[in-house]
């Protein structure tokens, strides 16, 4: 695979942009005074009111041949000009629910088939100081009969995604390794991994 | 406290904006073809190369009078026009490290004094499909001698932040309650809570 890299970056006006716009907000503060705020906004949002869904897939073996694991993807992201490590994710199409998007996107991006939804968060916001971008995190269960399978994804033209299966107990350290090797890790995935590792340490009474 | 709310929202050009700009990126895909991408970018980034830090404060009692807890903040966010529930956070000043920013901001925003840094993530990205915004998550330890104290914060003019202490074991459900009550929850905090709850369920063999 040839290296993906940024070749140019130029300022553009909102009228030229198809996907994003800049807005100047005015809001009233608690003292009733008007104050300004600058934000970036997506021009596209489905009638569901939710932009995207991220998928936490829990892979387990009925014969216990591998530990509970999850799927992360490696993908070049132009805004940071690096390979980014993220949960599988996708935009919600018109008429879709977050949960059906999660099952569809997991299958398309990674080839794994979810058999049920374990959890679905309320609508949450990715960077509320700067944008209104929002999403849901959907946790799905993927049971495999025996050993770990690596099915073929069904990527769309222009999608270049590599799938990695990581045991949940190793996720935190695996993400640190990715960072050391020049990849960037998504903050939401990183927070999940910190939460997971932290709960284990508290239970084991291993916190300093 | 008077209600904060958005009173207007108008498109603006990058030349008018002080904090954010719009950029059109061109990058080469794996086949060597040039492709466009639109992104929003902060105009301000300190020489550390890191925009911000979020603080996971672990509050514990030496006499075990309350369970291990963390601190979340409630804050109106103009881009979403709602109260948002987040970890305490702040921008890194010139010459500061992420870790010293974490200790300073925790004290300013919540009044709690951290005695040590337990963990610090690599640089991570909040929404890499749309912006280059980046951050670190710093976990700090706050030991209290006995019962839970509620110290006074040192808020800057224009900062209106409410601090809540939540037992870690109740964080996931507390965030769901906030959503039901019309607040918006930050995706990073939500992912931490899902990871924390999930690790507990796996250890207890309580996953469906």
Coordinates of C-alpha atoms in Angstrom, one line a residue, chain B residues 38-201:
Chain B
X38 CA -12.4 19.5 4.5
X39 CA -11.4 20.2 8.1
X40 CA -11.7 22.7 10.9
X41 CA -8.5 23.8 12.6
X42 CA -7.8 25.8 15.8
X43 CA -5.7 28.9 15.1
X44 CA -4.0 28.6 18.5
X45 CA -1.7 25.7 19.5
X46 CA 1.1 26.1 22.1
X47 CA 4.6 25.1 21.2
X48 CA 4.0 21.8 23.2
X49 CA 1.9 20.7 20.2
X50 CA -0.9 19.7 22.5
X51 CA -4.1 21.7 22.7
X52 CA -5.7 20.6 26.0
X53 CA -5.7 18.3 28.9
X54 CA -8.6 16.4 30.5
X55 CA -8.3 15.4 34.1
X56 CA -9.5 12.1 35.6
X57 CA -9.3 12.8 39.4
X58 CA -9.5 9.8 41.6
X59 CA -10.9 10.9 45.0
X60 CA -10.2 8.4 47.9
X61 CA -10.7 8.5 51.6
X62 CA -7.8 7.3 53.9
X63 CA -10.5 6.3 56.4
X64 CA -12.6 4.7 53.7
X65 CA -15.7 6.9 54.5
X66 CA -16.7 7.1 50.8
X67 CA -16.1 4.9 47.7
X68 CA -13.5 5.7 45.1
X69 CA -15.0 8.6 43.1
X70 CA -14.3 11.1 40.4
X71 CA -15.1 14.7 39.6
X72 CA -17.3 15.7 36.6
X73 CA -18.3 19.3 35.7
X74 CA -21.5 20.7 34.4
X75 CA -20.9 23.6 31.9
X76 CA -22.9 25.4 29.3
X77 CA -21.3 24.8 25.8
X78 CA -22.4 27.3 23.1
X79 CA -21.7 24.9 20.1
X80 CA -24.4 22.5 21.4
X81 CA -26.5 25.1 23.3
X82 CA -26.8 22.7 26.3
X83 CA -25.3 22.0 29.6
X84 CA -22.5 19.5 28.9
X85 CA -21.1 16.9 31.4
X86 CA -17.4 16.6 31.1
X87 CA -14.2 15.8 32.9
X88 CA -12.4 19.0 34.2
X89 CA -10.2 20.2 31.4
X90 CA -8.1 23.1 30.2
X91 CA -5.9 24.5 27.5
X92 CA -2.1 24.0 28.0
X93 CA -0.4 27.4 28.5
X94 CA 2.9 28.2 26.9
X95 CA 5.7 26.5 28.8
X96 CA 3.4 24.1 30.8
X97 CA 3.5 20.4 30.7
X98 CA 0.2 18.4 30.3
X99 CA 0.7 17.1 33.8
X100 CA 1.2 20.5 35.5
X101 CA -1.7 21.9 33.6
X102 CA -3.9 19.0 34.9
X103 CA -3.0 19.7 38.5
X104 CA -3.5 23.5 38.1
X105 CA -6.8 23.2 36.2
X106 CA -8.2 20.6 38.6
X107 CA -7.5 23.0 41.5
X108 CA -8.9 26.1 39.7
X109 CA -12.1 24.4 38.4
X110 CA -12.9 22.2 41.3
X111 CA -10.8 23.2 44.3
X112 CA -9.4 19.7 44.8
X113 CA -5.6 19.3 45.2
X114 CA -3.9 16.4 43.4
X115 CA -1.0 14.8 45.2
X116 CA 0.3 12.7 42.3
X117 CA -0.1 11.8 38.7
X118 CA -1.1 8.2 38.2
X119 CA -1.2 8.0 34.5
X120 CA -0.9 10.2 31.4
X121 CA -1.9 9.1 27.9
X122 CA 0.0 9.9 24.8
X123 CA -1.4 12.7 22.6
X124 CA -4.9 11.6 21.4
X125 CA -7.3 13.2 18.9
X126 CA -11.0 14.1 19.7
X127 CA -12.6 13.9 16.2
X128 CA -10.0 13.1 13.6
X129 CA -12.4 12.9 10.7
X130 CA -13.3 16.6 11.2
X131 CA -10.6 18.4 13.0
X132 CA -7.0 18.1 14.2
X133 CA -7.9 19.0 17.9
X134 CA -5.8 17.0 20.3
X135 CA -5.3 16.4 24.0
X136 CA -4.0 14.2 26.8
X137 CA -5.9 12.5 29.5
X138 CA -4.1 12.8 32.8
X139 CA -5.2 10.7 35.8
X140 CA -4.4 12.2 39.2
X141 CA -4.8 10.9 42.8
X142 CA -6.6 13.0 45.3
X143 CA -6.4 11.6 48.9
X144 CA -8.8 13.0 51.5
X145 CA -8.1 12.2 55.2
X146 CA -11.7 11.4 56.1
X147 CA -15.1 12.5 54.7
X148 CA -15.7 14.0 51.3
X149 CA -14.8 17.7 51.2
X150 CA -16.3 20.2 48.8
X151 CA -13.7 22.9 48.4
X152 CA -14.2 26.2 46.7
X153 CA -13.0 26.5 43.1
X154 CA -11.1 29.5 41.8
X155 CA -13.0 30.2 38.6
X156 CA -11.9 32.8 36.1
X157 CA -14.3 35.6 35.1
X158 CA -16.7 34.2 32.5
X159 CA -16.3 30.6 33.8
X160 CA -19.5 29.1 35.2
X161 CA -18.8 25.6 36.3
X162 CA -20.6 23.3 38.7
X163 CA -18.6 20.4 40.2
X164 CA -20.1 17.0 41.0
X165 CA -18.4 14.1 42.8
X166 CA -19.6 10.7 41.5
X167 CA -18.6 7.2 42.8
X168 CA -16.8 5.5 40.0
X169 CA -19.1 2.5 40.3
X170 CA -22.1 4.8 39.6
X171 CA -20.6 6.9 36.8
X172 CA -22.2 5.0 33.9
X173 CA -25.7 5.3 35.4
X174 CA -25.2 8.8 36.5
X175 CA -24.3 9.9 33.0
X176 CA -27.5 8.2 31.6
X177 CA -29.5 10.2 34.2
X178 CA -27.9 13.4 33.0
X179 CA -28.9 12.6 29.4
X180 CA -32.5 11.8 30.5
X181 CA -32.6 15.2 32.2
X182 CA -31.7 17.1 29.1
X183 CA -27.9 17.5 29.5
X184 CA -25.4 16.3 26.9
X185 CA -22.5 14.1 27.9
X186 CA -19.1 14.4 26.5
X187 CA -18.2 11.4 24.3
X188 CA -14.8 10.9 25.9
X189 CA -16.2 10.8 29.5
X190 CA -18.9 8.5 28.2
X191 CA -16.4 6.1 26.7
X192 CA -14.4 6.1 30.0
X193 CA -17.6 5.2 31.9
X194 CA -18.5 2.4 29.4
X195 CA -15.0 1.0 29.7
X196 CA -15.1 1.1 33.5
X197 CA -18.6 -0.6 33.7
X198 CA -17.7 -3.1 31.1
X199 CA -14.5 -4.3 32.9
X200 CA -16.6 -4.7 36.1
X201 CA -19.2 -6.8 34.3

